[in-house]
């Protein structure tokens, strides 16, 4: 595999940083997840929190801890930190999302643990500089709310919506993965590692960049709109059978006539109320009512065929249950089998990176906290006696079934 032989040490919790390590593992990297004692990454308990989907299976860890090995260490103890430094000395990549104060306390800043070939990858909430760098940042706060996305993605007549778990973390993990791969490429050219960073704030702004850039050039007309105030060619509708779908017609000169033919109202194309983009916006309430009425007359399967015949871009507004059953998700290798004998038939989500000619590892079971502690310490040069001593003193921990 492309990243076979690459050693990654992950000192991180929750999602953004661990998810980037999961992507590296997909391509063959050996990822060692360093977890706190006694219970490991607090992300392990997220699936038990209120309002989360209810399951006996820890779906959060299935997704973002796959393919990894776990070691439990007390990094606040000098002996635990020394064990970590042994791992880092043999590592290509160190990944963390610890806050600056925690890194200072544990003496794990880049300058304190670097070696010439090490790539030190750090995810922050709000960046490396500025007055807010010490603030705790989560995707709901730094990515979703602070970036303007939460305030933008709702109609004028509705309240802002909360983000779903990991909604900003997973895109941010891809940005960190890209940064790491750039650093690996530079290392191939120069032999030198270095520090790479990304933040939830920066990724939120990048996701909201089209509208944010408009503000930066002084654009006007940026406001919340109700559905009938939006472009009819970029709107959502309800079929007779209750299935909702969204249109995305970006070439009005071609897509407006197509929409008229789809709904069986070709005369609307030249109706002076709707014949131009400005006219359609001005008469949006009337036009939306007409389209809603027409789309309510047939089931989604009928509209699917008509939209296909007219080459009008559209997409179903799916529930997560619809997505889980969507055959295209498997045909495109988005949903793939999980290689875990304890969970026969369970599937998971593939990382969104593919490279022709390179195989990805089949996602395997997430480790229990400290499951590989003894194995990893032995590989780091510790004797059986030294390992037993670390465990007996509570500096290292092992999983007990």
PDB file of N, CA and C in Angstrom, residues 249-319:
ATOM      1  N   UNK A 249     -30.438  24.092 -11.485  1.00  0.00           N
ATOM      2  CA  UNK A 249     -30.282  24.570 -12.860  1.00  0.00           C
ATOM      3  C   UNK A 249     -29.420  25.818 -12.879  1.00  0.00           C
ATOM      4  N   UNK A 250     -28.176  25.679 -13.322  1.00  0.00           N
ATOM      5  CA  UNK A 250     -27.240  26.809 -13.267  1.00  0.00           C
ATOM      6  C   UNK A 250     -27.108  27.540 -14.597  1.00  0.00           C
ATOM      7  N   UNK A 251     -27.714  27.008 -15.645  1.00  0.00           N
ATOM      8  CA  UNK A 251     -27.699  27.670 -16.947  1.00  0.00           C
ATOM      9  C   UNK A 251     -29.147  28.022 -17.297  1.00  0.00           C
ATOM     10  N   UNK A 252     -29.576  29.197 -16.848  1.00  0.00           N
ATOM     11  CA  UNK A 252     -30.996  29.565 -16.932  1.00  0.00           C
ATOM     12  C   UNK A 252     -31.527  29.550 -18.353  1.00  0.00           C
ATOM     13  N   UNK A 253     -30.718  29.960 -19.328  1.00  0.00           N
ATOM     14  CA  UNK A 253     -31.213  30.034 -20.706  1.00  0.00           C
ATOM     15  C   UNK A 253     -31.649  28.673 -21.219  1.00  0.00           C
ATOM     16  N   UNK A 254     -31.024  27.606 -20.746  1.00  0.00           N
ATOM     17  CA  UNK A 254     -31.400  26.249 -21.146  1.00  0.00           C
ATOM     18  C   UNK A 254     -32.306  25.578 -20.117  1.00  0.00           C
ATOM     19  N   UNK A 255     -32.039  25.846 -18.835  1.00  0.00           N
ATOM     20  CA  UNK A 255     -32.739  25.105 -17.791  1.00  0.00           C
ATOM     21  C   UNK A 255     -34.151  25.618 -17.519  1.00  0.00           C
ATOM     22  N   UNK A 256     -34.424  26.896 -17.761  1.00  0.00           N
ATOM     23  CA  UNK A 256     -35.792  27.373 -17.582  1.00  0.00           C
ATOM     24  C   UNK A 256     -36.750  26.712 -18.586  1.00  0.00           C
ATOM     25  N   UNK A 257     -36.422  26.663 -19.883  1.00  0.00           N
ATOM     26  CA  UNK A 257     -37.300  25.930 -20.803  1.00  0.00           C
ATOM     27  C   UNK A 257     -37.426  24.452 -20.433  1.00  0.00           C
ATOM     28  N   UNK A 258     -36.337  23.862 -19.960  1.00  0.00           N
ATOM     29  CA  UNK A 258     -36.397  22.458 -19.563  1.00  0.00           C
ATOM     30  C   UNK A 258     -37.393  22.254 -18.424  1.00  0.00           C
ATOM     31  N   UNK A 259     -37.348  23.132 -17.422  1.00  0.00           N
ATOM     32  CA  UNK A 259     -38.268  23.004 -16.302  1.00  0.00           C
ATOM     33  C   UNK A 259     -39.715  23.139 -16.769  1.00  0.00           C
ATOM     34  N   UNK A 260     -39.969  24.080 -17.671  1.00  0.00           N
ATOM     35  CA  UNK A 260     -41.328  24.264 -18.193  1.00  0.00           C
ATOM     36  C   UNK A 260     -41.822  22.991 -18.876  1.00  0.00           C
ATOM     37  N   UNK A 261     -40.933  22.345 -19.627  1.00  0.00           N
ATOM     38  CA  UNK A 261     -41.335  21.105 -20.311  1.00  0.00           C
ATOM     39  C   UNK A 261     -41.514  19.967 -19.313  1.00  0.00           C
ATOM     40  N   UNK A 262     -40.660  19.904 -18.300  1.00  0.00           N
ATOM     41  CA  UNK A 262     -40.762  18.839 -17.295  1.00  0.00           C
ATOM     42  C   UNK A 262     -42.130  18.866 -16.632  1.00  0.00           C
ATOM     43  N   UNK A 263     -42.604  20.040 -16.245  1.00  0.00           N
ATOM     44  CA  UNK A 263     -43.882  20.107 -15.527  1.00  0.00           C
ATOM     45  C   UNK A 263     -45.077  20.171 -16.480  1.00  0.00           C
ATOM     46  N   UNK A 264     -44.813  20.083 -17.789  1.00  0.00           N
ATOM     47  CA  UNK A 264     -45.904  20.085 -18.762  1.00  0.00           C
ATOM     48  C   UNK A 264     -46.550  21.440 -18.959  1.00  0.00           C
ATOM     49  N   UNK A 265     -45.772  22.508 -18.731  1.00  0.00           N
ATOM     50  CA  UNK A 265     -46.289  23.854 -18.909  1.00  0.00           C
ATOM     51  C   UNK A 265     -45.363  24.664 -19.817  1.00  0.00           C
ATOM     52  N   UNK A 266     -45.195  24.251 -21.076  1.00  0.00           N
ATOM     53  CA  UNK A 266     -44.257  24.947 -21.967  1.00  0.00           C
ATOM     54  C   UNK A 266     -44.625  26.406 -22.204  1.00  0.00           C
ATOM     55  N   UNK A 267     -45.881  26.757 -22.027  1.00  0.00           N
ATOM     56  CA  UNK A 267     -46.297  28.141 -22.262  1.00  0.00           C
ATOM     57  C   UNK A 267     -45.704  29.118 -21.245  1.00  0.00           C
ATOM     58  N   UNK A 268     -45.278  28.603 -20.110  1.00  0.00           N
ATOM     59  CA  UNK A 268     -44.709  29.480 -19.087  1.00  0.00           C
ATOM     60  C   UNK A 268     -43.375  30.088 -19.514  1.00  0.00           C
ATOM     61  N   UNK A 269     -42.701  29.423 -20.477  1.00  0.00           N
ATOM     62  CA  UNK A 269     -41.373  29.897 -20.891  1.00  0.00           C
ATOM     63  C   UNK A 269     -41.416  31.343 -21.367  1.00  0.00           C
ATOM     64  N   UNK A 270     -42.452  31.690 -22.144  1.00  0.00           N
ATOM     65  CA  UNK A 270     -42.556  33.035 -22.700  1.00  0.00           C
ATOM     66  C   UNK A 270     -43.557  33.921 -21.958  1.00  0.00           C
ATOM     67  N   UNK A 271     -44.109  33.410 -20.877  1.00  0.00           N
ATOM     68  CA  UNK A 271     -44.999  34.235 -20.058  1.00  0.00           C
ATOM     69  C   UNK A 271     -44.203  35.433 -19.535  1.00  0.00           C
ATOM     70  N   UNK A 272     -44.654  36.657 -19.795  1.00  0.00           N
ATOM     71  CA  UNK A 272     -43.867  37.826 -19.382  1.00  0.00           C
ATOM     72  C   UNK A 272     -43.600  37.892 -17.877  1.00  0.00           C
ATOM     73  N   UNK A 273     -44.400  37.208 -17.082  1.00  0.00           N
ATOM     74  CA  UNK A 273     -44.143  37.188 -15.637  1.00  0.00           C
ATOM     75  C   UNK A 273     -42.899  36.376 -15.282  1.00  0.00           C
ATOM     76  N   UNK A 274     -42.495  35.468 -16.202  1.00  0.00           N
ATOM     77  CA  UNK A 274     -41.428  34.524 -15.870  1.00  0.00           C
ATOM     78  C   UNK A 274     -40.352  34.425 -16.948  1.00  0.00           C
ATOM     79  N   UNK A 275     -40.392  35.212 -17.990  1.00  0.00           N
ATOM     80  CA  UNK A 275     -39.524  35.014 -19.154  1.00  0.00           C
ATOM     81  C   UNK A 275     -38.073  35.413 -18.909  1.00  0.00           C
ATOM     82  N   UNK A 276     -37.802  36.177 -17.862  1.00  0.00           N
ATOM     83  CA  UNK A 276     -36.427  36.537 -17.509  1.00  0.00           C
ATOM     84  C   UNK A 276     -36.158  36.152 -16.064  1.00  0.00           C
ATOM     85  N   UNK A 277     -34.863  36.104 -15.725  1.00  0.00           N
ATOM     86  CA  UNK A 277     -34.508  35.765 -14.355  1.00  0.00           C
ATOM     87  C   UNK A 277     -35.059  36.774 -13.362  1.00  0.00           C
ATOM     88  N   UNK A 278     -34.956  38.057 -13.689  1.00  0.00           N
ATOM     89  CA  UNK A 278     -35.481  39.084 -12.798  1.00  0.00           C
ATOM     90  C   UNK A 278     -36.986  38.953 -12.631  1.00  0.00           C
ATOM     91  N   UNK A 279     -37.672  38.657 -13.738  1.00  0.00           N
ATOM     92  CA  UNK A 279     -39.130  38.512 -13.667  1.00  0.00           C
ATOM     93  C   UNK A 279     -39.515  37.311 -12.810  1.00  0.00           C
ATOM     94  N   UNK A 280     -38.767  36.220 -12.926  1.00  0.00           N
ATOM     95  CA  UNK A 280     -39.075  35.029 -12.123  1.00  0.00           C
ATOM     96  C   UNK A 280     -38.860  35.303 -10.645  1.00  0.00           C
ATOM     97  N   UNK A 281     -37.821  36.081 -10.314  1.00  0.00           N
ATOM     98  CA  UNK A 281     -37.601  36.435  -8.917  1.00  0.00           C
ATOM     99  C   UNK A 281     -38.696  37.375  -8.408  1.00  0.00           C
ATOM    100  N   UNK A 282     -39.098  38.331  -9.245  1.00  0.00           N
ATOM    101  CA  UNK A 282     -40.122  39.298  -8.857  1.00  0.00           C
ATOM    102  C   UNK A 282     -41.465  38.620  -8.626  1.00  0.00           C
ATOM    103  N   UNK A 283     -41.737  37.595  -9.400  1.00  0.00           N
ATOM    104  CA  UNK A 283     -43.010  36.880  -9.302  1.00  0.00           C
ATOM    105  C   UNK A 283     -42.815  35.488  -8.697  1.00  0.00           C
ATOM    106  N   UNK A 284     -41.850  35.406  -7.777  1.00  0.00           N
ATOM    107  CA  UNK A 284     -41.463  34.116  -7.221  1.00  0.00           C
ATOM    108  C   UNK A 284     -42.565  33.391  -6.494  1.00  0.00           C
ATOM    109  N   UNK A 285     -43.402  34.110  -5.786  1.00  0.00           N
ATOM    110  CA  UNK A 285     -44.445  33.440  -5.017  1.00  0.00           C
ATOM    111  C   UNK A 285     -45.443  32.755  -5.946  1.00  0.00           C
ATOM    112  N   UNK A 286     -45.818  33.454  -7.028  1.00  0.00           N
ATOM    113  CA  UNK A 286     -46.763  32.869  -7.990  1.00  0.00           C
ATOM    114  C   UNK A 286     -46.131  31.672  -8.687  1.00  0.00           C
ATOM    115  N   UNK A 287     -44.872  31.824  -9.123  1.00  0.00           N
ATOM    116  CA  UNK A 287     -44.208  30.758  -9.859  1.00  0.00           C
ATOM    117  C   UNK A 287     -43.976  29.541  -8.964  1.00  0.00           C
ATOM    118  N   UNK A 288     -43.581  29.766  -7.735  1.00  0.00           N
ATOM    119  CA  UNK A 288     -43.363  28.646  -6.810  1.00  0.00           C
ATOM    120  C   UNK A 288     -44.667  27.884  -6.562  1.00  0.00           C
ATOM    121  N   UNK A 289     -45.753  28.616  -6.433  1.00  0.00           N
ATOM    122  CA  UNK A 289     -47.058  27.975  -6.238  1.00  0.00           C
ATOM    123  C   UNK A 289     -47.426  27.122  -7.441  1.00  0.00           C
ATOM    124  N   UNK A 290     -47.184  27.636  -8.656  1.00  0.00           N
ATOM    125  CA  UNK A 290     -47.473  26.868  -9.880  1.00  0.00           C
ATOM    126  C   UNK A 290     -46.652  25.584  -9.905  1.00  0.00           C
ATOM    127  N   UNK A 291     -45.346  25.706  -9.648  1.00  0.00           N
ATOM    128  CA  UNK A 291     -44.473  24.528  -9.699  1.00  0.00           C
ATOM    129  C   UNK A 291     -44.836  23.532  -8.601  1.00  0.00           C
ATOM    130  N   UNK A 292     -45.113  24.023  -7.405  1.00  0.00           N
ATOM    131  CA  UNK A 292     -45.527  23.127  -6.319  1.00  0.00           C
ATOM    132  C   UNK A 292     -46.774  22.341  -6.703  1.00  0.00           C
ATOM    133  N   UNK A 293     -47.724  23.034  -7.324  1.00  0.00           N
ATOM    134  CA  UNK A 293     -48.968  22.384  -7.727  1.00  0.00           C
ATOM    135  C   UNK A 293     -48.714  21.300  -8.771  1.00  0.00           C
ATOM    136  N   UNK A 294     -47.870  21.614  -9.749  1.00  0.00           N
ATOM    137  CA  UNK A 294     -47.591  20.633 -10.814  1.00  0.00           C
ATOM    138  C   UNK A 294     -46.817  19.436 -10.270  1.00  0.00           C
ATOM    139  N   UNK A 295     -45.826  19.695  -9.442  1.00  0.00           N
ATOM    140  CA  UNK A 295     -45.020  18.593  -8.918  1.00  0.00           C
ATOM    141  C   UNK A 295     -45.811  17.703  -7.959  1.00  0.00           C
ATOM    142  N   UNK A 296     -46.874  18.213  -7.398  1.00  0.00           N
ATOM    143  CA  UNK A 296     -47.685  17.415  -6.480  1.00  0.00           C
ATOM    144  C   UNK A 296     -48.602  16.432  -7.198  1.00  0.00           C
ATOM    145  N   UNK A 297     -48.616  16.476  -8.530  1.00  0.00           N
ATOM    146  CA  UNK A 297     -49.548  15.646  -9.291  1.00  0.00           C
ATOM    147  C   UNK A 297     -49.005  14.260  -9.627  1.00  0.00           C
ATOM    148  N   UNK A 298     -47.677  14.088  -9.526  1.00  0.00           N
ATOM    149  CA  UNK A 298     -47.084  12.799  -9.892  1.00  0.00           C
ATOM    150  C   UNK A 298     -46.114  12.334  -8.819  1.00  0.00           C
ATOM    151  N   UNK A 299     -45.847  11.027  -8.829  1.00  0.00           N
ATOM    152  CA  UNK A 299     -44.888  10.458  -7.886  1.00  0.00           C
ATOM    153  C   UNK A 299     -43.455  10.717  -8.341  1.00  0.00           C
ATOM    154  N   UNK A 300     -42.522  10.498  -7.402  1.00  0.00           N
ATOM    155  CA  UNK A 300     -41.115  10.793  -7.669  1.00  0.00           C
ATOM    156  C   UNK A 300     -40.572   9.999  -8.850  1.00  0.00           C
ATOM    157  N   UNK A 301     -41.006   8.773  -9.005  1.00  0.00           N
ATOM    158  CA  UNK A 301     -40.489   7.959 -10.111  1.00  0.00           C
ATOM    159  C   UNK A 301     -40.853   8.579 -11.457  1.00  0.00           C
ATOM    160  N   UNK A 302     -42.026   9.161 -11.553  1.00  0.00           N
ATOM    161  CA  UNK A 302     -42.418   9.840 -12.791  1.00  0.00           C
ATOM    162  C   UNK A 302     -41.539  11.060 -13.036  1.00  0.00           C
ATOM    163  N   UNK A 303     -41.329  11.840 -12.004  1.00  0.00           N
ATOM    164  CA  UNK A 303     -40.469  13.020 -12.149  1.00  0.00           C
ATOM    165  C   UNK A 303     -39.033  12.629 -12.430  1.00  0.00           C
ATOM    166  N   UNK A 304     -38.589  11.543 -11.866  1.00  0.00           N
ATOM    167  CA  UNK A 304     -37.228  11.067 -12.119  1.00  0.00           C
ATOM    168  C   UNK A 304     -37.011  10.870 -13.627  1.00  0.00           C
ATOM    169  N   UNK A 305     -37.984  10.232 -14.273  1.00  0.00           N
ATOM    170  CA  UNK A 305     -37.867   9.975 -15.706  1.00  0.00           C
ATOM    171  C   UNK A 305     -37.932  11.273 -16.506  1.00  0.00           C
ATOM    172  N   UNK A 306     -38.842  12.142 -16.154  1.00  0.00           N
ATOM    173  CA  UNK A 306     -38.972  13.402 -16.892  1.00  0.00           C
ATOM    174  C   UNK A 306     -37.724  14.270 -16.747  1.00  0.00           C
ATOM    175  N   UNK A 307     -37.200  14.354 -15.555  1.00  0.00           N
ATOM    176  CA  UNK A 307     -35.991  15.146 -15.315  1.00  0.00           C
ATOM    177  C   UNK A 307     -34.804  14.569 -16.079  1.00  0.00           C
ATOM    178  N   UNK A 308     -34.741  13.246 -16.140  1.00  0.00           N
ATOM    179  CA  UNK A 308     -33.670  12.594 -16.881  1.00  0.00           C
ATOM    180  C   UNK A 308     -33.786  12.901 -18.372  1.00  0.00           C
ATOM    181  N   UNK A 309     -34.987  12.844 -18.903  1.00  0.00           N
ATOM    182  CA  UNK A 309     -35.191  13.099 -20.329  1.00  0.00           C
ATOM    183  C   UNK A 309     -34.826  14.529 -20.709  1.00  0.00           C
ATOM    184  N   UNK A 310     -35.031  15.462 -19.800  1.00  0.00           N
ATOM    185  CA  UNK A 310     -34.730  16.867 -20.089  1.00  0.00           C
ATOM    186  C   UNK A 310     -33.330  17.282 -19.631  1.00  0.00           C
ATOM    187  N   UNK A 311     -32.573  16.352 -19.091  1.00  0.00           N
ATOM    188  CA  UNK A 311     -31.199  16.626 -18.645  1.00  0.00           C
ATOM    189  C   UNK A 311     -31.156  17.788 -17.646  1.00  0.00           C
ATOM    190  N   UNK A 312     -32.126  17.803 -16.754  1.00  0.00           N
ATOM    191  CA  UNK A 312     -32.173  18.826 -15.724  1.00  0.00           C
ATOM    192  C   UNK A 312     -31.591  18.251 -14.430  1.00  0.00           C
ATOM    193  N   UNK A 313     -30.549  18.894 -13.931  1.00  0.00           N
ATOM    194  CA  UNK A 313     -29.851  18.368 -12.747  1.00  0.00           C
ATOM    195  C   UNK A 313     -30.745  18.439 -11.519  1.00  0.00           C
ATOM    196  N   UNK A 314     -30.773  17.348 -10.774  1.00  0.00           N
ATOM    197  CA  UNK A 314     -31.596  17.276  -9.574  1.00  0.00           C
ATOM    198  C   UNK A 314     -31.000  16.246  -8.625  1.00  0.00           C
ATOM    199  N   UNK A 315     -31.462  16.258  -7.401  1.00  0.00           N
ATOM    200  CA  UNK A 315     -31.041  15.257  -6.440  1.00  0.00           C
ATOM    201  C   UNK A 315     -32.134  15.007  -5.429  1.00  0.00           C
ATOM    202  N   UNK A 316     -32.272  13.774  -4.960  1.00  0.00           N
ATOM    203  CA  UNK A 316     -33.262  13.478  -3.920  1.00  0.00           C
ATOM    204  C   UNK A 316     -32.823  14.071  -2.585  1.00  0.00           C
ATOM    205  N   UNK A 317     -33.769  14.592  -1.834  1.00  0.00           N
ATOM    206  CA  UNK A 317     -33.478  15.059  -0.476  1.00  0.00           C
ATOM    207  C   UNK A 317     -33.673  13.852   0.437  1.00  0.00           C
ATOM    208  N   UNK A 318     -32.592  13.165   0.724  1.00  0.00           N
ATOM    209  CA  UNK A 318     -32.672  11.865   1.376  1.00  0.00           C
ATOM    210  C   UNK A 318     -32.535  11.956   2.887  1.00  0.00           C
ATOM    211  N   UNK A 319     -33.207  11.057   3.568  1.00  0.00           N
ATOM    212  CA  UNK A 319     -32.942  10.858   4.982  1.00  0.00           C
ATOM    213  C   UNK A 319     -31.676  10.012   5.117  1.00  0.00           C
TER     214      UNK A 319
END
